[in-house]
Short mmCIF file of N, CA and C in Angstrom, two decimals:
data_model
loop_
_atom_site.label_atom_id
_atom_site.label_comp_id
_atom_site.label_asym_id
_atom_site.label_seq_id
_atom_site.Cartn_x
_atom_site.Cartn_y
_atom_site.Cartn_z
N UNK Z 1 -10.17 -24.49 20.42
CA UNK Z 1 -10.20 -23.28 19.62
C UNK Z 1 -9.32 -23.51 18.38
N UNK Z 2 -10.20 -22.86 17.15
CA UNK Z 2 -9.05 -23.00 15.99
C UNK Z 2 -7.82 -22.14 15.81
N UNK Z 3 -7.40 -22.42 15.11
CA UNK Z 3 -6.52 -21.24 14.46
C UNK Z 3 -6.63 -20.21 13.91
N UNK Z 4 -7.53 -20.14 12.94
CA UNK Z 4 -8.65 -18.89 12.96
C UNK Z 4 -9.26 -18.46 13.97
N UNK Z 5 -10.02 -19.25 14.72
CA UNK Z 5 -10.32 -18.36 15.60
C UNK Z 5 -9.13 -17.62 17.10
N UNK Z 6 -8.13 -18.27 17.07
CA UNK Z 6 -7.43 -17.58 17.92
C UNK Z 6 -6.54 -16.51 16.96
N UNK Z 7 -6.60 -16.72 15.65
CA UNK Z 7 -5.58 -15.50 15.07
C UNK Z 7 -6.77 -14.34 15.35
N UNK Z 8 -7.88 -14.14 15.39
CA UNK Z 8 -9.05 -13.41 14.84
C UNK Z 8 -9.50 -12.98 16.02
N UNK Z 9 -9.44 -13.84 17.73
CA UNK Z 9 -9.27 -12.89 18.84
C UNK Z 9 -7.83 -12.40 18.86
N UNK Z 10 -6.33 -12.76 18.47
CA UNK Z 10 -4.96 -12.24 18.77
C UNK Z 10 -5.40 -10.50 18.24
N UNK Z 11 -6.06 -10.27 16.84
CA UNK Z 11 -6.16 -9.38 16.45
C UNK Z 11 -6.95 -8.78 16.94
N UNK Z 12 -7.95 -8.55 17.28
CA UNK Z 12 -8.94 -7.80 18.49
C UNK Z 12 -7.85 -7.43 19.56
N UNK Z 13 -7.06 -8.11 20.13
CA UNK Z 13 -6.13 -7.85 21.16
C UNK Z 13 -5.80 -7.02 20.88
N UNK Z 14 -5.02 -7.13 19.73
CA UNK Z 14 -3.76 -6.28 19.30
C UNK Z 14 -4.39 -4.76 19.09
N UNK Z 15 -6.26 -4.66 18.71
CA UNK Z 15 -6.13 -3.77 18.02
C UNK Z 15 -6.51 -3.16 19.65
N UNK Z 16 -7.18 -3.57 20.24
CA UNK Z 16 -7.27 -2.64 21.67
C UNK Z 16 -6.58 -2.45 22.38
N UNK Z 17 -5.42 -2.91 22.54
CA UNK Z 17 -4.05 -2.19 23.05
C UNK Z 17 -3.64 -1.45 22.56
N UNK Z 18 -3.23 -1.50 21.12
CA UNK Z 18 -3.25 0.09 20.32
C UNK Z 18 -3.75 1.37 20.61
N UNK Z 19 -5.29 0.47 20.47
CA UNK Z 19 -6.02 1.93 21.14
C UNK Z 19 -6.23 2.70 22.30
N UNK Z 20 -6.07 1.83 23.32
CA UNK Z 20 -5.81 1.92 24.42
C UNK Z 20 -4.11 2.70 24.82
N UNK Z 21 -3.54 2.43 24.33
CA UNK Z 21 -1.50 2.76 24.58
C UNK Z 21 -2.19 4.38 23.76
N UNK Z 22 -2.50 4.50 22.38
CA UNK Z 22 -2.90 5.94 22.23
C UNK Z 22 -3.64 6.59 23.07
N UNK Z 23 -4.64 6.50 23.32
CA UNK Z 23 -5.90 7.25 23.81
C UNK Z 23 -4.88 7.32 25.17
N UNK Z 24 -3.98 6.58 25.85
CA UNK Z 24 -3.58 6.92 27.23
C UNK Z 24 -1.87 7.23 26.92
N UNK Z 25 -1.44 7.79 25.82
CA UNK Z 25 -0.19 8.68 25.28
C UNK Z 25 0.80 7.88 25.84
N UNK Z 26 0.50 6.10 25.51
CA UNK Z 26 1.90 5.33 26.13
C UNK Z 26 2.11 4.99 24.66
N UNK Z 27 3.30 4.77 24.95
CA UNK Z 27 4.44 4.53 23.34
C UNK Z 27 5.66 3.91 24.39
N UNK Z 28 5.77 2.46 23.96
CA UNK Z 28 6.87 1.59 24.63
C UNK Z 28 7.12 0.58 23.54
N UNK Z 29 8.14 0.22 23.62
CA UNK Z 29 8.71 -0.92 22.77
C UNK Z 29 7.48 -1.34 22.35
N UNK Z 30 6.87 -2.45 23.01
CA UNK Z 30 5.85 -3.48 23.13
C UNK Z 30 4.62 -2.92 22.04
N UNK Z 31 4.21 -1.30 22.60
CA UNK Z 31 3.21 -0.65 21.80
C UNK Z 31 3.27 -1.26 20.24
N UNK Z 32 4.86 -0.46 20.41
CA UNK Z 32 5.44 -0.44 18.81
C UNK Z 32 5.23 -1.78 17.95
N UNK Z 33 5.86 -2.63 18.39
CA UNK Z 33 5.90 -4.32 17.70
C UNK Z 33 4.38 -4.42 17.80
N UNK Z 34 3.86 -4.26 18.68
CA UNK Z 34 2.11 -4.73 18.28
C UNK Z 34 1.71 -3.78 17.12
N UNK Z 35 1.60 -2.63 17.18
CA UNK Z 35 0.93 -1.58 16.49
C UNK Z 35 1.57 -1.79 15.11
N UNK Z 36 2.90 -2.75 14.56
CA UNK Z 36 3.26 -2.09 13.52
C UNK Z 36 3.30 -3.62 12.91
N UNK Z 37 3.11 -4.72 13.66
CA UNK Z 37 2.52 -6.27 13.64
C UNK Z 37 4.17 -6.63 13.04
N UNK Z 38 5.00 -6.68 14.03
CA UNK Z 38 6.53 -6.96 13.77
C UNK Z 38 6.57 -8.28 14.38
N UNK Z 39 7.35 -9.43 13.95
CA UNK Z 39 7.83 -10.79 14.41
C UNK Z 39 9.00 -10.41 15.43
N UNK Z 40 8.88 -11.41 15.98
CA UNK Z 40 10.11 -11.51 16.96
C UNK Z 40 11.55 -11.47 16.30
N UNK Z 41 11.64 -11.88 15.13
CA UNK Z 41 12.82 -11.98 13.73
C UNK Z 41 12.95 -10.24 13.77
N UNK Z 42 11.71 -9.56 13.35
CA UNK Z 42 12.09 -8.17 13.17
C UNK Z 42 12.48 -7.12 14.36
N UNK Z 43 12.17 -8.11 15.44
CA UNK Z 43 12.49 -7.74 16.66
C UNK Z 43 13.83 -7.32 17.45
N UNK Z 44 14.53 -8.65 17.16
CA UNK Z 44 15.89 -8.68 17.13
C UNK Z 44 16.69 -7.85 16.18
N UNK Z 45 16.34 -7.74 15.15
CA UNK Z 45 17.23 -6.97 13.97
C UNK Z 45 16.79 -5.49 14.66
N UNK Z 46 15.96 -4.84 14.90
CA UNK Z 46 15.88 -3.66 15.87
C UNK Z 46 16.67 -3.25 16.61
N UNK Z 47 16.64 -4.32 17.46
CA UNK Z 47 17.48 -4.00 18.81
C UNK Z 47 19.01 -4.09 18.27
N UNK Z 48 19.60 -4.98 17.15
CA UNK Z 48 20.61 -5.37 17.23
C UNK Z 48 21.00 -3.62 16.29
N UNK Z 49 20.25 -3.29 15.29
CA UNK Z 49 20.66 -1.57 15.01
C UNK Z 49 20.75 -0.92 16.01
N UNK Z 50 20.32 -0.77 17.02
CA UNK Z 50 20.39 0.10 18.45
C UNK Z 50 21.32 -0.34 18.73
N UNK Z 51 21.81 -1.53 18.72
CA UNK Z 51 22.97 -1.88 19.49
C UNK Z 51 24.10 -1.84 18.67
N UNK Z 52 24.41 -1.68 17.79
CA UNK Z 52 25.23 -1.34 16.53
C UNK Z 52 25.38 0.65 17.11
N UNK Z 53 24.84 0.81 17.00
CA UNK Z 53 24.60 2.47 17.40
C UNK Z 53 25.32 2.61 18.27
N UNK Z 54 24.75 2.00 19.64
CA UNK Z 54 25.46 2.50 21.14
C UNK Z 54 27.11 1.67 20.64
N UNK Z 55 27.45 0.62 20.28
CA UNK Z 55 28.58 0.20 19.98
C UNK Z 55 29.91 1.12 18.99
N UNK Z 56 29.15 1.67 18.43
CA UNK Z 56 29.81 2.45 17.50
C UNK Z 56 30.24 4.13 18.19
N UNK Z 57 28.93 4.43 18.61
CA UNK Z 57 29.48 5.36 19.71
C UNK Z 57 29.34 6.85 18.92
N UNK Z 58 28.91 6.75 17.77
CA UNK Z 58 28.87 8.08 16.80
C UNK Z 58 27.33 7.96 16.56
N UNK Z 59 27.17 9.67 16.68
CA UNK Z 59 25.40 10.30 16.36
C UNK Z 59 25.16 9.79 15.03
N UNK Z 60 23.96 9.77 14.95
CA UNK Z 60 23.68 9.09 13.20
C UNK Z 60 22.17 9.82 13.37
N UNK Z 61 22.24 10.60 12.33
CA UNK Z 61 21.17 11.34 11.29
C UNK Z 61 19.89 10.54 11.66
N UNK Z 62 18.73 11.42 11.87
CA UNK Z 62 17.53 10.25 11.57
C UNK Z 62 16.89 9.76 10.41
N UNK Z 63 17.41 10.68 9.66
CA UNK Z 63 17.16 10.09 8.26
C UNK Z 63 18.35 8.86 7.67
N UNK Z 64 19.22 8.54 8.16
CA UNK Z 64 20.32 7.44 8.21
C UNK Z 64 19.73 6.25 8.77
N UNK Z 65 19.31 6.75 10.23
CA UNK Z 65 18.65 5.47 11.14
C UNK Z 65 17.38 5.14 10.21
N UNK Z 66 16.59 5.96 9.74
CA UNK Z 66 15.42 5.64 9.05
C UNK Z 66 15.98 4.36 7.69
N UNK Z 67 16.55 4.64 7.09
CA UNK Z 67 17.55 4.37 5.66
C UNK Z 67 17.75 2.83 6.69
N UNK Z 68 18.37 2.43 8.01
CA UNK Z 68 19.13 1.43 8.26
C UNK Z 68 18.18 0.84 8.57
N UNK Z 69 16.93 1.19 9.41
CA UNK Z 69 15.62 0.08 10.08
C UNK Z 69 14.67 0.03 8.37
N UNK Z 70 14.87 0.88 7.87
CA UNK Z 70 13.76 -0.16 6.56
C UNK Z 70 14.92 -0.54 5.68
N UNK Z 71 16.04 -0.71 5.37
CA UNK Z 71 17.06 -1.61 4.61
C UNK Z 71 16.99 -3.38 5.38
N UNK Z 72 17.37 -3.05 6.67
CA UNK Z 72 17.42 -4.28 7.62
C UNK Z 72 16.41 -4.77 7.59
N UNK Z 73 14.82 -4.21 7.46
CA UNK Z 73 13.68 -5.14 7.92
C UNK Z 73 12.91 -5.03 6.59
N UNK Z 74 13.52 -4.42 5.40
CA UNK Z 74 13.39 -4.66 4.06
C UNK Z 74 11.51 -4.35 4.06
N UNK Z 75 11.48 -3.05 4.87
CA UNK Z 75 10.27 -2.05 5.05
C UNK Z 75 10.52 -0.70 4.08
N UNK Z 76 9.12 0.08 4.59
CA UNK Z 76 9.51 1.28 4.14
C UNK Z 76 8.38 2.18 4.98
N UNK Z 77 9.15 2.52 6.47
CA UNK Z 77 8.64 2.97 7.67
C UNK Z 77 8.94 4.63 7.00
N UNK Z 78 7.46 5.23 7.71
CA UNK Z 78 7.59 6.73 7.27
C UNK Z 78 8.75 7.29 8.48
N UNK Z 79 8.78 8.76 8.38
CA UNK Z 79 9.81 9.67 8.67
C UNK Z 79 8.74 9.33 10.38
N UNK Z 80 7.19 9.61 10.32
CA UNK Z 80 6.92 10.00 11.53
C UNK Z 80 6.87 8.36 11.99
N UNK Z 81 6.74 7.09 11.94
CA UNK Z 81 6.75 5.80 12.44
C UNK Z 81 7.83 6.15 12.82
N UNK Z 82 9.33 6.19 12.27
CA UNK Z 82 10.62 6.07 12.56
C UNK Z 82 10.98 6.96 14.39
N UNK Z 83 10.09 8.37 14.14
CA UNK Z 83 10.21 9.36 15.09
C UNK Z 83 9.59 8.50 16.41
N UNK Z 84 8.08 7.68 16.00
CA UNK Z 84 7.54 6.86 17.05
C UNK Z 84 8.61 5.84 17.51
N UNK Z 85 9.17 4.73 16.87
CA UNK Z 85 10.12 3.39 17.00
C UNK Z 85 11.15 4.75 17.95
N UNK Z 86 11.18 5.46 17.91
CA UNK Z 86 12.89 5.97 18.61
C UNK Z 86 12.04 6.57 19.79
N UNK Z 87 10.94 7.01 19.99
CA UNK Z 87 10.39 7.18 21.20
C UNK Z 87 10.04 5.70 21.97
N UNK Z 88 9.37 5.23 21.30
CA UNK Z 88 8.97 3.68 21.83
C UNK Z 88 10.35 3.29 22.54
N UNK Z 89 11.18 3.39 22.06
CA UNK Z 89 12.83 2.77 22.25
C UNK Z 89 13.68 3.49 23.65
N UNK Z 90 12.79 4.35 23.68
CA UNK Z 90 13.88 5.65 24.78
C UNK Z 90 14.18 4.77 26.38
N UNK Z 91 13.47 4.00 26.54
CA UNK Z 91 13.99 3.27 28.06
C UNK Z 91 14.39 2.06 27.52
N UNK Z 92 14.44 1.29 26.75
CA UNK Z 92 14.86 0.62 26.17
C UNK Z 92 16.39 0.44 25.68
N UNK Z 93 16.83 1.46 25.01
CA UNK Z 93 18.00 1.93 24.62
C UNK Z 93 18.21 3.23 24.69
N UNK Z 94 18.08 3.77 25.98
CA UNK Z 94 18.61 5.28 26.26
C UNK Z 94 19.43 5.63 25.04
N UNK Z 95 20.69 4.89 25.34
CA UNK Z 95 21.61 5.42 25.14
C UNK Z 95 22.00 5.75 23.47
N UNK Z 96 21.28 4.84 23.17
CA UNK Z 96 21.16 4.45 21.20
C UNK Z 96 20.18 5.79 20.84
N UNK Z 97 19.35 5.83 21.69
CA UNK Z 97 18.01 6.94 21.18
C UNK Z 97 18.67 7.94 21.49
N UNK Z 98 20.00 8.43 22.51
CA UNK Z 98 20.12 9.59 22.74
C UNK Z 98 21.35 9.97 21.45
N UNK Z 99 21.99 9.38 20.68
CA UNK Z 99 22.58 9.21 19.61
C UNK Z 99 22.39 9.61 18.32
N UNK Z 100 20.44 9.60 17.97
CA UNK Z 100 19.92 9.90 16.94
C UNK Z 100 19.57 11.34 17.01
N UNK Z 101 20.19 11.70 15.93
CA UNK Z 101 19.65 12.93 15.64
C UNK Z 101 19.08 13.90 14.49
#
């Protein structure tokens, strides 16, 4: 198999898990990085803001957290993506998601 052709089934994957995680109202980490086509690079810088969060130990605005995940991943995620990434995140980083407000 080429490379084209395995990028060109990866994306068929990607897009029916999407549809599938919606149509059945799941939103998990995993959803998120597929649905929003994030690297494992943007992966880590995620988690490591969550973990900056729970470390710090102070509530932070969601419009702050919004401001820190598209500065860090040098995006520009809407207000409602941002609202999704912090649901996606809730078993993930309880404790970071219970922080944002």
């Amino acid at each position: 198999m080429t490379s084209e052709e395995l990028e060109y089934k990866l994306y068929h994957i990607s897009n029916l898990l999407v549809d599938l995680c919606e149509e059945h109202s799941i939103c998990t980490r995993d959803y998120f990085l597929i649905k929003y086509n994030l690297t494992s690079q943007e992966s880590s810088i995620i988690d490591n803001i969550f973990k900056h969060i729970v470390d710090n130990g102070k509530a932070v605005k969601l419009n702050d957290f919004r401001k820190m995940v598209n500065s860090s991943l040098n995006a520009e995620f809407s207000k409602k993506a941002i609202e999704e990434l912090i649901i996606a995140y809730r078993d993930y980083f309880p404790k970071a998601v219970n922080q944002i407000v």
